[in-house]
Each structure stands twice: as structure tokens, then as C-alpha cells.
Amino acid sequence: HTSTPADADVLARAAARLGVEPAELSAKMCTRYVAAPDGWFTVHLTVQQCCNARDALAKALYGRLFDWLLPRANETICPNA
């Protein structure tokens, strides 16, 4: 059983904004890699795990956007502070 994004258009738009291919984004959001003594294995995530990965990515992106935006907004509001 593997998980894939339900809406290919949403996936394509998100991938375009991130500068990656939709298949690459889907693979990174729905699989993980596990190291074993005889090599690396791809493990397919459950639907819930994929949703958690999506939510974590959104949180990280919003956090970075906020960290970038806040100093610029403060500088605009109070240039000499």
C-alpha cells in the first residue's frame, strides 16, 4: 500500500513554487529512507504519515517566511530603531 497525493494539480502548483518536479515532491513527502547493514531501503509512508510530512513542510515554510518578513516589516515601520 502506497500513498500518493489526491490532487495532481495541487501537487504540481506546490512543486512549481518550490522549484522541484511534482514526482520528486511526491516521493519526498510519501517515502522515507532507512539505513540497514546491507544498504538503504525505501519505506512507503501511510496516509497519516504523508499528511504529517505535508504539515511539517508547511510549518517550516511559514516559519522561514515569517523569519524573513518580520525584520523587513520592522525596518519599514521603524527605519532607525
PDB file of N, CA and C in Angstrom:
ATOM      1  N   HIS A   1       0.842  -1.184   0.000  1.00  0.00           N
ATOM      2  CA  HIS A   1       0.000   0.000   0.000  1.00  0.00           C
ATOM      3  C   HIS A   1       0.881   1.239   0.000  1.00  0.00           C
ATOM      4  N   THR A   2       0.693   2.103  -0.976  1.00  0.00           N
ATOM      5  CA  THR A   2       1.455   3.339  -1.043  1.00  0.00           C
ATOM      6  C   THR A   2       0.504   4.515  -1.042  1.00  0.00           C
ATOM      7  N   SER A   3       1.012   5.641  -0.639  1.00  0.00           N
ATOM      8  CA  SER A   3       0.221   6.864  -0.616  1.00  0.00           C
ATOM      9  C   SER A   3       0.697   7.785  -1.714  1.00  0.00           C
ATOM     10  N   THR A   4      -0.242   8.449  -2.341  1.00  0.00           N
ATOM     11  CA  THR A   4       0.072   9.454  -3.351  1.00  0.00           C
ATOM     12  C   THR A   4      -0.848  10.641  -3.128  1.00  0.00           C
ATOM     13  N   PRO A   5      -0.425  11.831  -3.515  1.00  0.00           N
ATOM     14  CA  PRO A   5      -1.285  12.997  -3.360  1.00  0.00           C
ATOM     15  C   PRO A   5      -2.586  12.823  -4.140  1.00  0.00           C
ATOM     16  N   ALA A   6      -3.689  13.268  -3.548  1.00  0.00           N
ATOM     17  CA  ALA A   6      -5.007  13.080  -4.156  1.00  0.00           C
ATOM     18  C   ALA A   6      -5.246  14.024  -5.329  1.00  0.00           C
ATOM     19  N   ASP A   7      -4.642  15.201  -5.307  1.00  0.00           N
ATOM     20  CA  ASP A   7      -4.907  16.207  -6.328  1.00  0.00           C
ATOM     21  C   ASP A   7      -3.604  16.548  -7.060  1.00  0.00           C
ATOM     22  N   ALA A   8      -3.477  16.046  -8.278  1.00  0.00           N
ATOM     23  CA  ALA A   8      -2.250  16.247  -9.051  1.00  0.00           C
ATOM     24  C   ALA A   8      -2.008  17.719  -9.362  1.00  0.00           C
ATOM     25  N   ASP A   9      -3.078  18.503  -9.526  1.00  0.00           N
ATOM     26  CA  ASP A   9      -2.926  19.925  -9.825  1.00  0.00           C
ATOM     27  C   ASP A   9      -2.325  20.676  -8.632  1.00  0.00           C
ATOM     28  N   VAL A  10      -2.803  20.362  -7.434  1.00  0.00           N
ATOM     29  CA  VAL A  10      -2.254  20.992  -6.229  1.00  0.00           C
ATOM     30  C   VAL A  10      -0.784  20.610  -6.076  1.00  0.00           C
ATOM     31  N   LEU A  11      -0.479  19.350  -6.294  1.00  0.00           N
ATOM     32  CA  LEU A  11       0.907  18.884  -6.218  1.00  0.00           C
ATOM     33  C   LEU A  11       1.777  19.631  -7.230  1.00  0.00           C
ATOM     34  N   ALA A  12       1.303  19.779  -8.453  1.00  0.00           N
ATOM     35  CA  ALA A  12       2.070  20.461  -9.498  1.00  0.00           C
ATOM     36  C   ALA A  12       2.316  21.925  -9.132  1.00  0.00           C
ATOM     37  N   ARG A  13       1.304  22.594  -8.592  1.00  0.00           N
ATOM     38  CA  ARG A  13       1.466  24.008  -8.207  1.00  0.00           C
ATOM     39  C   ARG A  13       2.453  24.152  -7.053  1.00  0.00           C
ATOM     40  N   ALA A  14       2.344  23.281  -6.059  1.00  0.00           N
ATOM     41  CA  ALA A  14       3.270  23.338  -4.923  1.00  0.00           C
ATOM     42  C   ALA A  14       4.700  23.068  -5.389  1.00  0.00           C
ATOM     43  N   ALA A  15       4.873  22.058  -6.226  1.00  0.00           N
ATOM     44  CA  ALA A  15       6.199  21.724  -6.731  1.00  0.00           C
ATOM     45  C   ALA A  15       6.788  22.882  -7.529  1.00  0.00           C
ATOM     46  N   ALA A  16       5.967  23.520  -8.360  1.00  0.00           N
ATOM     47  CA  ALA A  16       6.454  24.656  -9.151  1.00  0.00           C
ATOM     48  C   ALA A  16       6.928  25.785  -8.245  1.00  0.00           C
ATOM     49  N   ARG A  17       6.189  26.061  -7.194  1.00  0.00           N
ATOM     50  CA  ARG A  17       6.571  27.139  -6.280  1.00  0.00           C
ATOM     51  C   ARG A  17       7.847  26.808  -5.507  1.00  0.00           C
ATOM     52  N   LEU A  18       8.078  25.521  -5.287  1.00  0.00           N
ATOM     53  CA  LEU A  18       9.288  25.099  -4.586  1.00  0.00           C
ATOM     54  C   LEU A  18      10.462  24.857  -5.532  1.00  0.00           C
ATOM     55  N   GLY A  19      10.197  24.889  -6.830  1.00  0.00           N
ATOM     56  CA  GLY A  19      11.257  24.704  -7.810  1.00  0.00           C
ATOM     57  C   GLY A  19      11.699  23.259  -7.972  1.00  0.00           C
ATOM     58  N   VAL A  20      10.778  22.326  -7.757  1.00  0.00           N
ATOM     59  CA  VAL A  20      11.095  20.906  -7.918  1.00  0.00           C
ATOM     60  C   VAL A  20      10.047  20.262  -8.815  1.00  0.00           C
ATOM     61  N   GLU A  21      10.344  19.070  -9.281  1.00  0.00           N
ATOM     62  CA  GLU A  21       9.392  18.325 -10.100  1.00  0.00           C
ATOM     63  C   GLU A  21       8.306  17.726  -9.209  1.00  0.00           C
ATOM     64  N   PRO A  22       7.068  17.661  -9.701  1.00  0.00           N
ATOM     65  CA  PRO A  22       5.988  17.068  -8.899  1.00  0.00           C
ATOM     66  C   PRO A  22       6.298  15.649  -8.418  1.00  0.00           C
ATOM     67  N   ALA A  23       6.889  14.828  -9.264  1.00  0.00           N
ATOM     68  CA  ALA A  23       7.213  13.455  -8.861  1.00  0.00           C
ATOM     69  C   ALA A  23       8.232  13.443  -7.722  1.00  0.00           C
ATOM     70  N   GLU A  24       9.175  14.367  -7.755  1.00  0.00           N
ATOM     71  CA  GLU A  24      10.181  14.449  -6.697  1.00  0.00           C
ATOM     72  C   GLU A  24       9.538  14.871  -5.376  1.00  0.00           C
ATOM     73  N   LEU A  25       8.663  15.874  -5.424  1.00  0.00           N
ATOM     74  CA  LEU A  25       7.986  16.320  -4.210  1.00  0.00           C
ATOM     75  C   LEU A  25       7.116  15.204  -3.642  1.00  0.00           C
ATOM     76  N   SER A  26       6.391  14.533  -4.504  1.00  0.00           N
ATOM     77  CA  SER A  26       5.543  13.434  -4.061  1.00  0.00           C
ATOM     78  C   SER A  26       6.369  12.335  -3.402  1.00  0.00           C
ATOM     79  N   ALA A  27       7.477  11.982  -4.020  1.00  0.00           N
ATOM     80  CA  ALA A  27       8.332  10.932  -3.468  1.00  0.00           C
ATOM     81  C   ALA A  27       8.887  11.330  -2.106  1.00  0.00           C
ATOM     82  N   LYS A  28       9.309  12.563  -1.965  1.00  0.00           N
ATOM     83  CA  LYS A  28       9.890  13.014  -0.691  1.00  0.00           C
ATOM     84  C   LYS A  28       8.839  13.119   0.399  1.00  0.00           C
ATOM     85  N   MET A  29       7.599  13.406   0.028  1.00  0.00           N
ATOM     86  CA  MET A  29       6.542  13.547   1.018  1.00  0.00           C
ATOM     87  C   MET A  29       5.914  12.207   1.402  1.00  0.00           C
ATOM     88  N   CYS A  30       6.064  11.199   0.585  1.00  0.00           N
ATOM     89  CA  CYS A  30       5.364   9.919   0.804  1.00  0.00           C
ATOM     90  C   CYS A  30       6.285   8.733   1.043  1.00  0.00           C
ATOM     91  N   THR A  31       7.587   8.973   1.124  1.00  0.00           N
ATOM     92  CA  THR A  31       8.530   7.896   1.409  1.00  0.00           C
ATOM     93  C   THR A  31       9.602   8.394   2.363  1.00  0.00           C
ATOM     94  N   ARG A  32      10.293   7.452   2.961  1.00  0.00           N
ATOM     95  CA  ARG A  32      11.481   7.784   3.743  1.00  0.00           C
ATOM     96  C   ARG A  32      12.515   6.704   3.458  1.00  0.00           C
ATOM     97  N   TYR A  33      13.748   7.008   3.763  1.00  0.00           N
ATOM     98  CA  TYR A  33      14.830   6.079   3.503  1.00  0.00           C
ATOM     99  C   TYR A  33      15.389   5.571   4.827  1.00  0.00           C
ATOM    100  N   VAL A  34      15.587   4.263   4.889  1.00  0.00           N
ATOM    101  CA  VAL A  34      16.067   3.622   6.108  1.00  0.00           C
ATOM    102  C   VAL A  34      17.397   2.948   5.812  1.00  0.00           C
ATOM    103  N   ALA A  35      18.383   3.224   6.668  1.00  0.00           N
ATOM    104  CA  ALA A  35      19.695   2.591   6.528  1.00  0.00           C
ATOM    105  C   ALA A  35      19.659   1.225   7.197  1.00  0.00           C
ATOM    106  N   ALA A  36      20.186   0.249   6.512  1.00  0.00           N
ATOM    107  CA  ALA A  36      20.294  -1.108   7.038  1.00  0.00           C
ATOM    108  C   ALA A  36      21.721  -1.583   6.790  1.00  0.00           C
ATOM    109  N   PRO A  37      22.145  -2.629   7.440  1.00  0.00           N
ATOM    110  CA  PRO A  37      23.517  -3.105   7.255  1.00  0.00           C
ATOM    111  C   PRO A  37      23.873  -3.401   5.794  1.00  0.00           C
ATOM    112  N   ASP A  38      22.891  -3.810   5.005  1.00  0.00           N
ATOM    113  CA  ASP A  38      23.199  -4.149   3.613  1.00  0.00           C
ATOM    114  C   ASP A  38      22.728  -3.094   2.616  1.00  0.00           C
ATOM    115  N   GLY A  39      22.482  -1.865   3.078  1.00  0.00           N
ATOM    116  CA  GLY A  39      22.139  -0.784   2.160  1.00  0.00           C
ATOM    117  C   GLY A  39      20.961   0.040   2.639  1.00  0.00           C
ATOM    118  N   TRP A  40      20.488   0.885   1.742  1.00  0.00           N
ATOM    119  CA  TRP A  40      19.363   1.777   2.028  1.00  0.00           C
ATOM    120  C   TRP A  40      18.094   1.198   1.437  1.00  0.00           C
ATOM    121  N   PHE A  41      16.985   1.375   2.168  1.00  0.00           N
ATOM    122  CA  PHE A  41      15.697   0.892   1.710  1.00  0.00           C
ATOM    123  C   PHE A  41      14.686   2.026   1.712  1.00  0.00           C
ATOM    124  N   THR A  42      13.820   2.020   0.728  1.00  0.00           N
ATOM    125  CA  THR A  42      12.740   2.993   0.658  1.00  0.00           C
ATOM    126  C   THR A  42      11.527   2.422   1.364  1.00  0.00           C
ATOM    127  N   VAL A  43      10.976   3.190   2.279  1.00  0.00           N
ATOM    128  CA  VAL A  43       9.788   2.776   3.017  1.00  0.00           C
ATOM    129  C   VAL A  43       8.650   3.715   2.636  1.00  0.00           C
ATOM    130  N   HIS A  44       7.534   3.162   2.206  1.00  0.00           N
ATOM    131  CA  HIS A  44       6.377   3.981   1.846  1.00  0.00           C
ATOM    132  C   HIS A  44       5.616   4.351   3.111  1.00  0.00           C
ATOM    133  N   LEU A  45       5.268   5.619   3.221  1.00  0.00           N
ATOM    134  CA  LEU A  45       4.575   6.120   4.398  1.00  0.00           C
ATOM    135  C   LEU A  45       3.081   5.859   4.300  1.00  0.00           C
ATOM    136  N   THR A  46       2.439   5.817   5.457  1.00  0.00           N
ATOM    137  CA  THR A  46       0.984   5.708   5.495  1.00  0.00           C
ATOM    138  C   THR A  46       0.381   7.056   5.117  1.00  0.00           C
ATOM    139  N   VAL A  47      -0.904   7.074   4.881  1.00  0.00           N
ATOM    140  CA  VAL A  47      -1.585   8.329   4.555  1.00  0.00           C
ATOM    141  C   VAL A  47      -1.385   9.336   5.683  1.00  0.00           C
ATOM    142  N   GLN A  48      -1.540   8.886   6.923  1.00  0.00           N
ATOM    143  CA  GLN A  48      -1.370   9.801   8.065  1.00  0.00           C
ATOM    144  C   GLN A  48       0.052  10.347   8.123  1.00  0.00           C
ATOM    145  N   GLN A  49       1.050   9.505   7.873  1.00  0.00           N
ATOM    146  CA  GLN A  49       2.436   9.959   7.886  1.00  0.00           C
ATOM    147  C   GLN A  49       2.698  10.963   6.765  1.00  0.00           C
ATOM    148  N   CYS A  50       2.089  10.754   5.599  1.00  0.00           N
ATOM    149  CA  CYS A  50       2.225  11.716   4.495  1.00  0.00           C
ATOM    150  C   CYS A  50       1.596  13.054   4.875  1.00  0.00           C
ATOM    151  N   CYS A  51       0.450  13.003   5.517  1.00  0.00           N
ATOM    152  CA  CYS A  51      -0.204  14.235   5.980  1.00  0.00           C
ATOM    153  C   CYS A  51       0.662  14.956   7.002  1.00  0.00           C
ATOM    154  N   ASN A  52       1.285  14.196   7.890  1.00  0.00           N
ATOM    155  CA  ASN A  52       2.191  14.796   8.870  1.00  0.00           C
ATOM    156  C   ASN A  52       3.389  15.446   8.181  1.00  0.00           C
ATOM    157  N   ALA A  53       3.932  14.795   7.151  1.00  0.00           N
ATOM    158  CA  ALA A  53       5.053  15.357   6.400  1.00  0.00           C
ATOM    159  C   ALA A  53       4.637  16.645   5.701  1.00  0.00           C
ATOM    160  N   ARG A  54       3.445  16.643   5.101  1.00  0.00           N
ATOM    161  CA  ARG A  54       2.917  17.846   4.451  1.00  0.00           C
ATOM    162  C   ARG A  54       2.788  18.989   5.449  1.00  0.00           C
ATOM    163  N   ASP A  55       2.212  18.680   6.606  1.00  0.00           N
ATOM    164  CA  ASP A  55       2.008  19.712   7.622  1.00  0.00           C
ATOM    165  C   ASP A  55       3.331  20.251   8.152  1.00  0.00           C
ATOM    166  N   ALA A  56       4.314  19.370   8.325  1.00  0.00           N
ATOM    167  CA  ALA A  56       5.633  19.800   8.792  1.00  0.00           C
ATOM    168  C   ALA A  56       6.312  20.699   7.763  1.00  0.00           C
ATOM    169  N   LEU A  57       6.174  20.368   6.487  1.00  0.00           N
ATOM    170  CA  LEU A  57       6.741  21.212   5.434  1.00  0.00           C
ATOM    171  C   LEU A  57       6.079  22.581   5.433  1.00  0.00           C
ATOM    172  N   ALA A  58       4.754  22.610   5.548  1.00  0.00           N
ATOM    173  CA  ALA A  58       4.038  23.887   5.579  1.00  0.00           C
ATOM    174  C   ALA A  58       4.486  24.727   6.771  1.00  0.00           C
ATOM    175  N   LYS A  59       4.620  24.105   7.932  1.00  0.00           N
ATOM    176  CA  LYS A  59       5.055  24.815   9.131  1.00  0.00           C
ATOM    177  C   LYS A  59       6.460  25.394   8.942  1.00  0.00           C
ATOM    178  N   ALA A  60       7.357  24.600   8.368  1.00  0.00           N
ATOM    179  CA  ALA A  60       8.729  25.064   8.141  1.00  0.00           C
ATOM    180  C   ALA A  60       8.760  26.219   7.150  1.00  0.00           C
ATOM    181  N   LEU A  61       7.983  26.123   6.080  1.00  0.00           N
ATOM    182  CA  LEU A  61       7.950  27.197   5.082  1.00  0.00           C
ATOM    183  C   LEU A  61       7.395  28.484   5.668  1.00  0.00           C
ATOM    184  N   TYR A  62       6.295  28.383   6.414  1.00  0.00           N
ATOM    185  CA  TYR A  62       5.726  29.570   7.049  1.00  0.00           C
ATOM    186  C   TYR A  62       6.691  30.159   8.065  1.00  0.00           C
ATOM    187  N   GLY A  63       7.394  29.316   8.800  1.00  0.00           N
ATOM    188  CA  GLY A  63       8.373  29.803   9.761  1.00  0.00           C
ATOM    189  C   GLY A  63       9.493  30.579   9.096  1.00  0.00           C
ATOM    190  N   ARG A  64       9.996  30.039   8.006  1.00  0.00           N
ATOM    191  CA  ARG A  64      11.077  30.739   7.283  1.00  0.00           C
ATOM    192  C   ARG A  64      10.586  32.034   6.642  1.00  0.00           C
ATOM    193  N   LEU A  65       9.374  32.003   6.119  1.00  0.00           N
ATOM    194  CA  LEU A  65       8.799  33.219   5.548  1.00  0.00           C
ATOM    195  C   LEU A  65       8.647  34.285   6.625  1.00  0.00           C
ATOM    196  N   PHE A  66       8.144  33.905   7.790  1.00  0.00           N
ATOM    197  CA  PHE A  66       7.982  34.840   8.893  1.00  0.00           C
ATOM    198  C   PHE A  66       9.334  35.400   9.326  1.00  0.00           C
ATOM    199  N   ASP A  67      10.350  34.532   9.465  1.00  0.00           N
ATOM    200  CA  ASP A  67      11.689  34.973   9.854  1.00  0.00           C
ATOM    201  C   ASP A  67      12.291  35.941   8.849  1.00  0.00           C
ATOM    202  N   TRP A  68      11.948  35.778   7.585  1.00  0.00           N
ATOM    203  CA  TRP A  68      12.443  36.674   6.542  1.00  0.00           C
ATOM    204  C   TRP A  68      11.657  37.984   6.525  1.00  0.00           C
ATOM    205  N   LEU A  69      10.344  37.874   6.699  1.00  0.00           N
ATOM    206  CA  LEU A  69       9.459  39.026   6.559  1.00  0.00           C
ATOM    207  C   LEU A  69       9.494  39.967   7.754  1.00  0.00           C
ATOM    208  N   LEU A  70       9.536  39.457   8.961  1.00  0.00           N
ATOM    209  CA  LEU A  70       9.441  40.288  10.153  1.00  0.00           C
ATOM    210  C   LEU A  70      10.511  41.372  10.228  1.00  0.00           C
ATOM    211  N   PRO A  71      11.789  41.070  10.040  1.00  0.00           N
ATOM    212  CA  PRO A  71      12.791  42.148  10.093  1.00  0.00           C
ATOM    213  C   PRO A  71      12.563  43.219   9.019  1.00  0.00           C
ATOM    214  N   ARG A  72      12.106  42.813   7.856  1.00  0.00           N
ATOM    215  CA  ARG A  72      11.858  43.783   6.793  1.00  0.00           C
ATOM    216  C   ARG A  72      10.659  44.668   7.124  1.00  0.00           C
ATOM    217  N   ALA A  73       9.644  44.085   7.697  1.00  0.00           N
ATOM    218  CA  ALA A  73       8.478  44.874   8.104  1.00  0.00           C
ATOM    219  C   ALA A  73       8.865  45.840   9.218  1.00  0.00           C
ATOM    220  N   ASN A  74       9.612  45.375  10.185  1.00  0.00           N
ATOM    221  CA  ASN A  74      10.060  46.252  11.282  1.00  0.00           C
ATOM    222  C   ASN A  74      10.915  47.395  10.764  1.00  0.00           C
ATOM    223  N   GLU A  75      11.779  47.109   9.822  1.00  0.00           N
ATOM    224  CA  GLU A  75      12.640  48.159   9.251  1.00  0.00           C
ATOM    225  C   GLU A  75      11.811  49.184   8.496  1.00  0.00           C
ATOM    226  N   THR A  76      10.766  48.734   7.839  1.00  0.00           N
ATOM    227  CA  THR A  76       9.889  49.643   7.108  1.00  0.00           C
ATOM    228  C   THR A  76       9.103  50.542   8.070  1.00  0.00           C
ATOM    229  N   ILE A  77       8.634  49.946   9.163  1.00  0.00           N
ATOM    230  CA  ILE A  77       7.832  50.692  10.127  1.00  0.00           C
ATOM    231  C   ILE A  77       8.696  51.647  10.946  1.00  0.00           C
ATOM    232  N   CYS A  78       9.846  51.187  11.405  1.00  0.00           N
ATOM    233  CA  CYS A  78      10.758  51.997  12.241  1.00  0.00           C
ATOM    234  C   CYS A  78      12.167  51.918  11.674  1.00  0.00           C
ATOM    235  N   PRO A  79      12.471  52.720  10.654  1.00  0.00           N
ATOM    236  CA  PRO A  79      13.772  52.613   9.987  1.00  0.00           C
ATOM    237  C   PRO A  79      14.982  52.859  10.888  1.00  0.00           C
ATOM    238  N   ASN A  80      14.869  53.656  11.921  1.00  0.00           N
ATOM    239  CA  ASN A  80      16.020  53.983  12.756  1.00  0.00           C
ATOM    240  C   ASN A  80      16.048  53.241  14.078  1.00  0.00           C
ATOM    241  N   ALA A  81      15.217  52.257  14.238  1.00  0.00           N
ATOM    242  CA  ALA A  81      15.147  51.540  15.533  1.00  0.00           C
ATOM    243  C   ALA A  81      16.225  50.508  15.678  1.00  0.00           C
TER     244      ALA A  81
END
